[in-house]
Coordinates of C-alpha atoms and ligand atoms in Angstrom, one line a residue:
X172 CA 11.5 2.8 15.9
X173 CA 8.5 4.4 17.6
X174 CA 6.1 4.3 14.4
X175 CA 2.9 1.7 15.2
X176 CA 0.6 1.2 12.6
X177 CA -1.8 0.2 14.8
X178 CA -2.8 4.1 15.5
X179 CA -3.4 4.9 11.6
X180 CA -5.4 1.4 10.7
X181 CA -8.2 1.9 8.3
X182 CA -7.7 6.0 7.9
X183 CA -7.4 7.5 4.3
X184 CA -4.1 6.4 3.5
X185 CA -4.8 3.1 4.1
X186 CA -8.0 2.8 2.3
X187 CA -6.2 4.6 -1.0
X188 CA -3.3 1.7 -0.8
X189 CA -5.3 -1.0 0.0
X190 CA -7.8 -0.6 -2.4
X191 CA -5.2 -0.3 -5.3
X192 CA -2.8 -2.6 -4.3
X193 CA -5.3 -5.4 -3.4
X194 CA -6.4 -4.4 -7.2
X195 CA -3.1 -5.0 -8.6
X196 CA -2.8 -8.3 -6.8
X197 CA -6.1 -9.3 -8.7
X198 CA -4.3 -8.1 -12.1
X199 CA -1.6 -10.4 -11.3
X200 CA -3.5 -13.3 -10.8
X201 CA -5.1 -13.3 -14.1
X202 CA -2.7 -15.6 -15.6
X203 CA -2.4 -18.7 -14.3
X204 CA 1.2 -18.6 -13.7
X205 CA 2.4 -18.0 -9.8
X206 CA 3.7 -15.0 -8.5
X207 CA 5.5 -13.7 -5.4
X208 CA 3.9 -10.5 -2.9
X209 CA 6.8 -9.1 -0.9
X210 CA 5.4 -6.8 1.7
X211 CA 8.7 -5.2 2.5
X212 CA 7.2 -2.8 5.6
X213 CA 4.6 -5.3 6.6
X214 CA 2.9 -4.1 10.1
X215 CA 0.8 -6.7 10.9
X216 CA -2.5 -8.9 9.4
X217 CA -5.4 -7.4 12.1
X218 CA -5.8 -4.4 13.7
X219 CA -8.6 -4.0 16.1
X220 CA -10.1 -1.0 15.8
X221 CA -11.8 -0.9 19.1
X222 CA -8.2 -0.8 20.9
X223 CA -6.5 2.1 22.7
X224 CA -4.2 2.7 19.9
X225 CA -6.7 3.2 17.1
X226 CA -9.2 4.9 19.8
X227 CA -6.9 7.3 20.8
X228 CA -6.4 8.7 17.2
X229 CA -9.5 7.2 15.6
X230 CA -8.2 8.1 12.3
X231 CA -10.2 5.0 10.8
X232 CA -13.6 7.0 11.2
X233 CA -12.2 9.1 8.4
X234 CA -11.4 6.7 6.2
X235 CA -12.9 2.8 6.3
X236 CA -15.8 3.6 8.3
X237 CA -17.0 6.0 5.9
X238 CA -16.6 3.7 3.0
X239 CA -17.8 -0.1 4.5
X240 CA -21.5 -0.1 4.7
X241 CA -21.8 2.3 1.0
X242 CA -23.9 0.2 -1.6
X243 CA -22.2 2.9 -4.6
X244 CA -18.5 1.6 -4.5
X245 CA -16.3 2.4 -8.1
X246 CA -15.7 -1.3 -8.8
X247 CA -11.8 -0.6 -7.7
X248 CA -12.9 -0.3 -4.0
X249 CA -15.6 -3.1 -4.3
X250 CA -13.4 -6.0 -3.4
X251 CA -11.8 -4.3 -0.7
X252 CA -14.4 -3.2 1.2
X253 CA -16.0 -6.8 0.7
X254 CA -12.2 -8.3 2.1
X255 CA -12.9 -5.6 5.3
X256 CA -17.1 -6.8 5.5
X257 CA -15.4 -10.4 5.7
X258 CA -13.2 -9.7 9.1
X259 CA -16.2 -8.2 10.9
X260 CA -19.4 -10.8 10.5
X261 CA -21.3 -9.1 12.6
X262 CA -21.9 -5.9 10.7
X263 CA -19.8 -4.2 13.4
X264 CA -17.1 -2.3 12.2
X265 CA -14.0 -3.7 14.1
X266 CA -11.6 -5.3 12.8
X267 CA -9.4 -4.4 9.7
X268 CA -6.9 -6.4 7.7
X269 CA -3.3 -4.6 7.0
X270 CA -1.8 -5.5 4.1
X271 CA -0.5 -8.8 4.5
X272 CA -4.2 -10.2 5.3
X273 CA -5.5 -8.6 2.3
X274 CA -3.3 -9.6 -0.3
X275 CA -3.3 -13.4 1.6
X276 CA -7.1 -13.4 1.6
X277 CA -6.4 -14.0 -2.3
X278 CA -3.2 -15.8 -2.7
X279 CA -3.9 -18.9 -4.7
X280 CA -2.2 -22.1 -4.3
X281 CA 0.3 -21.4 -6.5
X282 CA 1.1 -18.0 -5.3
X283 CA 3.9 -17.1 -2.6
X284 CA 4.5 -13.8 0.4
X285 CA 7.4 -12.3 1.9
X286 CA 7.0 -10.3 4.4
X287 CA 9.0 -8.3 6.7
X288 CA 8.8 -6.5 9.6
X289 CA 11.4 -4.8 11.7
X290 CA 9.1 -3.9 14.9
X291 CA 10.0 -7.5 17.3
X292 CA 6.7 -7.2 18.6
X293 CA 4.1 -6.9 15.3
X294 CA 7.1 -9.4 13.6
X295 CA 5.8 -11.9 16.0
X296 CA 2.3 -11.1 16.1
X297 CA 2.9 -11.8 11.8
X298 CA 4.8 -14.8 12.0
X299 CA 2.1 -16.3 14.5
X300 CA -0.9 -15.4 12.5
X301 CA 0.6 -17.1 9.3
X302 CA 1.8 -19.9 11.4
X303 CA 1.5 -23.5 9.1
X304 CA 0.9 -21.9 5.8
X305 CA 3.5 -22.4 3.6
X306 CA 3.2 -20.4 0.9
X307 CA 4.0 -17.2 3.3
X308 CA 7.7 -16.6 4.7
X309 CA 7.7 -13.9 8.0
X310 CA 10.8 -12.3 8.2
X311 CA 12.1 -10.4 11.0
X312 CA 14.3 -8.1 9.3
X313 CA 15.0 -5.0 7.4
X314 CA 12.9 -4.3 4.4
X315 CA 14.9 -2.2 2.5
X316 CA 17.3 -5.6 2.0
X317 CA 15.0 -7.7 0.1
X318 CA 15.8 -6.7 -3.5
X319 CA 18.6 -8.1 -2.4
X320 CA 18.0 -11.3 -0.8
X321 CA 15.1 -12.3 -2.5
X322 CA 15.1 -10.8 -6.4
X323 CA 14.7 -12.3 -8.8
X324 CA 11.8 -14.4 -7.8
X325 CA 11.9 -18.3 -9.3
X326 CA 8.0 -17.1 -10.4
X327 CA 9.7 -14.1 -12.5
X328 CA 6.2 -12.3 -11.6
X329 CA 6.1 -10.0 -8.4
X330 CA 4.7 -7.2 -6.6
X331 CA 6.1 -5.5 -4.2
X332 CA 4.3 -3.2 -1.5
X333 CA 7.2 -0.9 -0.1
X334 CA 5.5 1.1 2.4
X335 CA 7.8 2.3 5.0
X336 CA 6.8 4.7 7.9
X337 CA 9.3 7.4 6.7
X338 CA 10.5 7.9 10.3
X339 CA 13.6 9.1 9.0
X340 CA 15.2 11.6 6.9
X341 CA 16.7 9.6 3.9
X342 CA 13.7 7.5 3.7
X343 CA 12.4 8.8 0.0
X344 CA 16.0 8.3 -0.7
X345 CA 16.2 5.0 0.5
X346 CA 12.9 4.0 -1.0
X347 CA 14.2 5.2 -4.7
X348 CA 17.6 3.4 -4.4
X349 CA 15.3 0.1 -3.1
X350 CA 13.1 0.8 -6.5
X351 CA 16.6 1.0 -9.0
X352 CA 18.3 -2.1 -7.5
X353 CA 14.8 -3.9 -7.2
X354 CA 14.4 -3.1 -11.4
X355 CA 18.2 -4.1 -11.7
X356 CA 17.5 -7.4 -10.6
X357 CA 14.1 -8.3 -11.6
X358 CA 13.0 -5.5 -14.6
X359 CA 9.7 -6.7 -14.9
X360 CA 9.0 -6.3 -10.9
X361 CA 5.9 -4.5 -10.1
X362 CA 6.2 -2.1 -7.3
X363 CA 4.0 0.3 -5.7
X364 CA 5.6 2.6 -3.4
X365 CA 3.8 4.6 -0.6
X366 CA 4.5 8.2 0.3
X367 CA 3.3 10.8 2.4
X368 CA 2.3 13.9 1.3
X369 CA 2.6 16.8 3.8
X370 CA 5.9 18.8 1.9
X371 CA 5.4 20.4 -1.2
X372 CA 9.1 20.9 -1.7
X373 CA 10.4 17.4 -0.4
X374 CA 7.4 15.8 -2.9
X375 CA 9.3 18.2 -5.5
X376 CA 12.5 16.6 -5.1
X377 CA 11.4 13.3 -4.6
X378 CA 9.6 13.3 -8.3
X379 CA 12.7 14.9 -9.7
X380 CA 14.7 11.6 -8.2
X381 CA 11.9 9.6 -9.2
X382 CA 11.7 10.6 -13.2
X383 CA 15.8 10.8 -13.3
X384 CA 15.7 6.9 -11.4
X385 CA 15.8 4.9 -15.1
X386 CA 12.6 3.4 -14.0
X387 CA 10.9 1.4 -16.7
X388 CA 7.3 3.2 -16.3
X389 CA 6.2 5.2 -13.4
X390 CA 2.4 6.0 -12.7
X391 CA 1.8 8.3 -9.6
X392 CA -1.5 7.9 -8.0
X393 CA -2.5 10.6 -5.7
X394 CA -4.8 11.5 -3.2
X395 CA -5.4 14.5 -0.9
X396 CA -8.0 15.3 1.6
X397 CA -7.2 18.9 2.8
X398 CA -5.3 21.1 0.9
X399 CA -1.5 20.9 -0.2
X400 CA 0.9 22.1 3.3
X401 CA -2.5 22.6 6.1
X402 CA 0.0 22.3 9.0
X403 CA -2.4 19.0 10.3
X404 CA -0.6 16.4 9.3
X405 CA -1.2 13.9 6.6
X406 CA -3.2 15.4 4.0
X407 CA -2.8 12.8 1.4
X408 CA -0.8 9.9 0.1
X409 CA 0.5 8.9 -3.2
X410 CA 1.8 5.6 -4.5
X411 CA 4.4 5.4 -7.4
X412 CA 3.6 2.6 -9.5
X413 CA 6.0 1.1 -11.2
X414 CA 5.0 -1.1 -14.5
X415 CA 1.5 -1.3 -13.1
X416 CA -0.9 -3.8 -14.6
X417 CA -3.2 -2.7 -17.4
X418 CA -5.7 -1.6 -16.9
X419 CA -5.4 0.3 -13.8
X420 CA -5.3 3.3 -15.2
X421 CA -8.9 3.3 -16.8
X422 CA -9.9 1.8 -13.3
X423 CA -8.3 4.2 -11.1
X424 CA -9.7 7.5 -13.2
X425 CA -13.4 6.3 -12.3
X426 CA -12.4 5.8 -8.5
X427 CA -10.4 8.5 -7.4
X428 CA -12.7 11.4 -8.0
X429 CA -15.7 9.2 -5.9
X430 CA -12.7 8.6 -3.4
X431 CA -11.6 11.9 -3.2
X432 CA -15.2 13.2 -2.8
X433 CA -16.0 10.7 0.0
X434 CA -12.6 11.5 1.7
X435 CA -12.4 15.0 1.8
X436 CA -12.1 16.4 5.5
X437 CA -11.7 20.1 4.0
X438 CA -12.7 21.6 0.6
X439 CA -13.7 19.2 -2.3
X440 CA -10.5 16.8 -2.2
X441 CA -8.0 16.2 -4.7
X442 CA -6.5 14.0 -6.9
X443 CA -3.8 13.0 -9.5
X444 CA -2.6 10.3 -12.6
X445 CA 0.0 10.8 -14.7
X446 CA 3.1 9.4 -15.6
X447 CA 6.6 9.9 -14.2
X448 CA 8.3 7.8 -16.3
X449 CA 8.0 5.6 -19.4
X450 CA 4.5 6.7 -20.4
X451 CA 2.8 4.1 -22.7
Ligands
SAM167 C1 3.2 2.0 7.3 S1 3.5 0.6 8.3 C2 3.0 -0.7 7.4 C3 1.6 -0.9 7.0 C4 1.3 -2.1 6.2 N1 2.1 -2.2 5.0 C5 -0.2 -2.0 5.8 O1 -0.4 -1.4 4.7 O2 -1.0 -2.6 6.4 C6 5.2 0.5 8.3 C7 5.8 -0.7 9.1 O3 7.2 -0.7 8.8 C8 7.9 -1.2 10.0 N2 9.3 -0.8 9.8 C9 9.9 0.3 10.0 N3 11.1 0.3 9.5 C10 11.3 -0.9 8.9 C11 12.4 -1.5 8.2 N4 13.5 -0.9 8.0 N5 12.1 -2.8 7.7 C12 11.0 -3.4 7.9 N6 9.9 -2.9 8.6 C13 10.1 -1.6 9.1 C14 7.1 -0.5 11.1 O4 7.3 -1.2 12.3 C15 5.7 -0.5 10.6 O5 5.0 -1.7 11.1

């Protein structure tokens, strides 16, 4: 495992995933009713930004840090940035919540985490900072078995962040038969599933898997800053969404062209919406 997210805090992947799935979270919690956040890929709840890792890269100054002092915000991103203004009082730019801080920065009463993490290290550093709250359960073992030891939920409501580091060659393969068994055991699960794109022809076979998986309804969100296969790296991200909360879809086609736009670190940016499977 040599993957730290602690080099990629706050860049343009993570503000696309934590804007949304913070969103979906909210969509959740407009019923009453509880429901469970598995973070099956967790990281860790605070990276600082001012550390060697993130210094070293400083991918965040191409994603959060040009997005946390705008005034303009789609109302998607307005809750998120707020969550990241909370963790740095000082109007410094510093600190920045992973996923498992964002999502707990709203868990009600009522509502319930798993998370795991495989790295010993950030599984520690997790299971410290959540240390005494009860509603969240740190586990230090392999995501890909939750559907399995945790599904179905007693709430019947979930979402699920898978979000692996794709460090290995099976992982879209992996991720997909996580996704059927997930459905198997709890259909109504809500899962958003976060992929790199760099690949064109991996993506292609990975949608083909994707639409043949006997999902219930798949949205893919995308977004790219450069164009499709510069050699550079990471040029976008996409999350598959499985039965997503309504109405994302209205909210996310006013956000991703502002995103894209603000993004962009060649050419104009892109983005994408449509349905893979199940389309309403
Ligand atoms: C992309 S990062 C997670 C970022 C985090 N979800 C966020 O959005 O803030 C992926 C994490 O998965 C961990 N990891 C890698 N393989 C794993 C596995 N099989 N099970 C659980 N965690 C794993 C890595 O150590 C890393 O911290």
């Amino acid at each position: 495992m040599n993957y730290r997210h602690s080099y990629h805090a706050g860049n343009h992947a993570d503000v696309f995933k934590h804007a949304i799935v913070l969103r979906m979270s909210q969509l959740m919690q407009r019923k009453e009713a509880p429901y469970c956040y598995l973070d099956s890929h967790a990281g860790t709840a605070l990276y600082d930004l001012q550390a060697e890792a993130s210094g070293k890269t400083g991918e965040y100054l191409d994603g959060i840090a040009r997005l946390w002092s705008r005034d303009d915000l789609p109302p998607l991103l307005e809750s998120y940035v707020a969550n990241v203004r909370v963790q740095n009082e000082d109007e410094q730019l510093r600190f920045y919540p992973g996923s498992p801080q964002l999502i707990a920065g709203g868990l009600r009463e009522q509502d319930r985490m798993i998370l795991s993490e495989l790295h010993p290290e950030d599984a520690a550093t997790l299971a410290a900072y959540f240390a005494g709250d009860s509603r969240v359960g740190v586990h230090h073992r392999d995501g890909y078995e939750l559907a399995k030891a945790f599904l179905p939920v007693v709430e019947k409501r979930a979402l699920w962040l898978l979000d692996p580091p794709f460090e290995r060659a099976d992982d879209l393969e992996r991720c997909v038969a996580t996704m059927q068994l997930a459905i198997q055991r709890m259909r109504q699960t809500v899962i958003a599933l976060w992929y790199p794109i760099k690949d064109e022809r991996l993506l292609r076979d990975f949608y083909r898997q994707i639409s043949a998986a006997g999902l219930p309804k798949v949205l893919r969100v995308e977004l790219s800053v450069r164009p499709a296969d510069t050699t550079l790296g990471l040029n976008g991200s996409g999350l598959m969404l499985v039965n997503p909360p309504w109405p994302l879809w209205e909210e996310l086609e006013q956000a991703l062209p502002w995103l894209a736009g603000q993004l962009a670190q060649s050419g104009s940016g892109a983005w994408r919406l449509d349905w893979l499977a199940g389309e309403p």
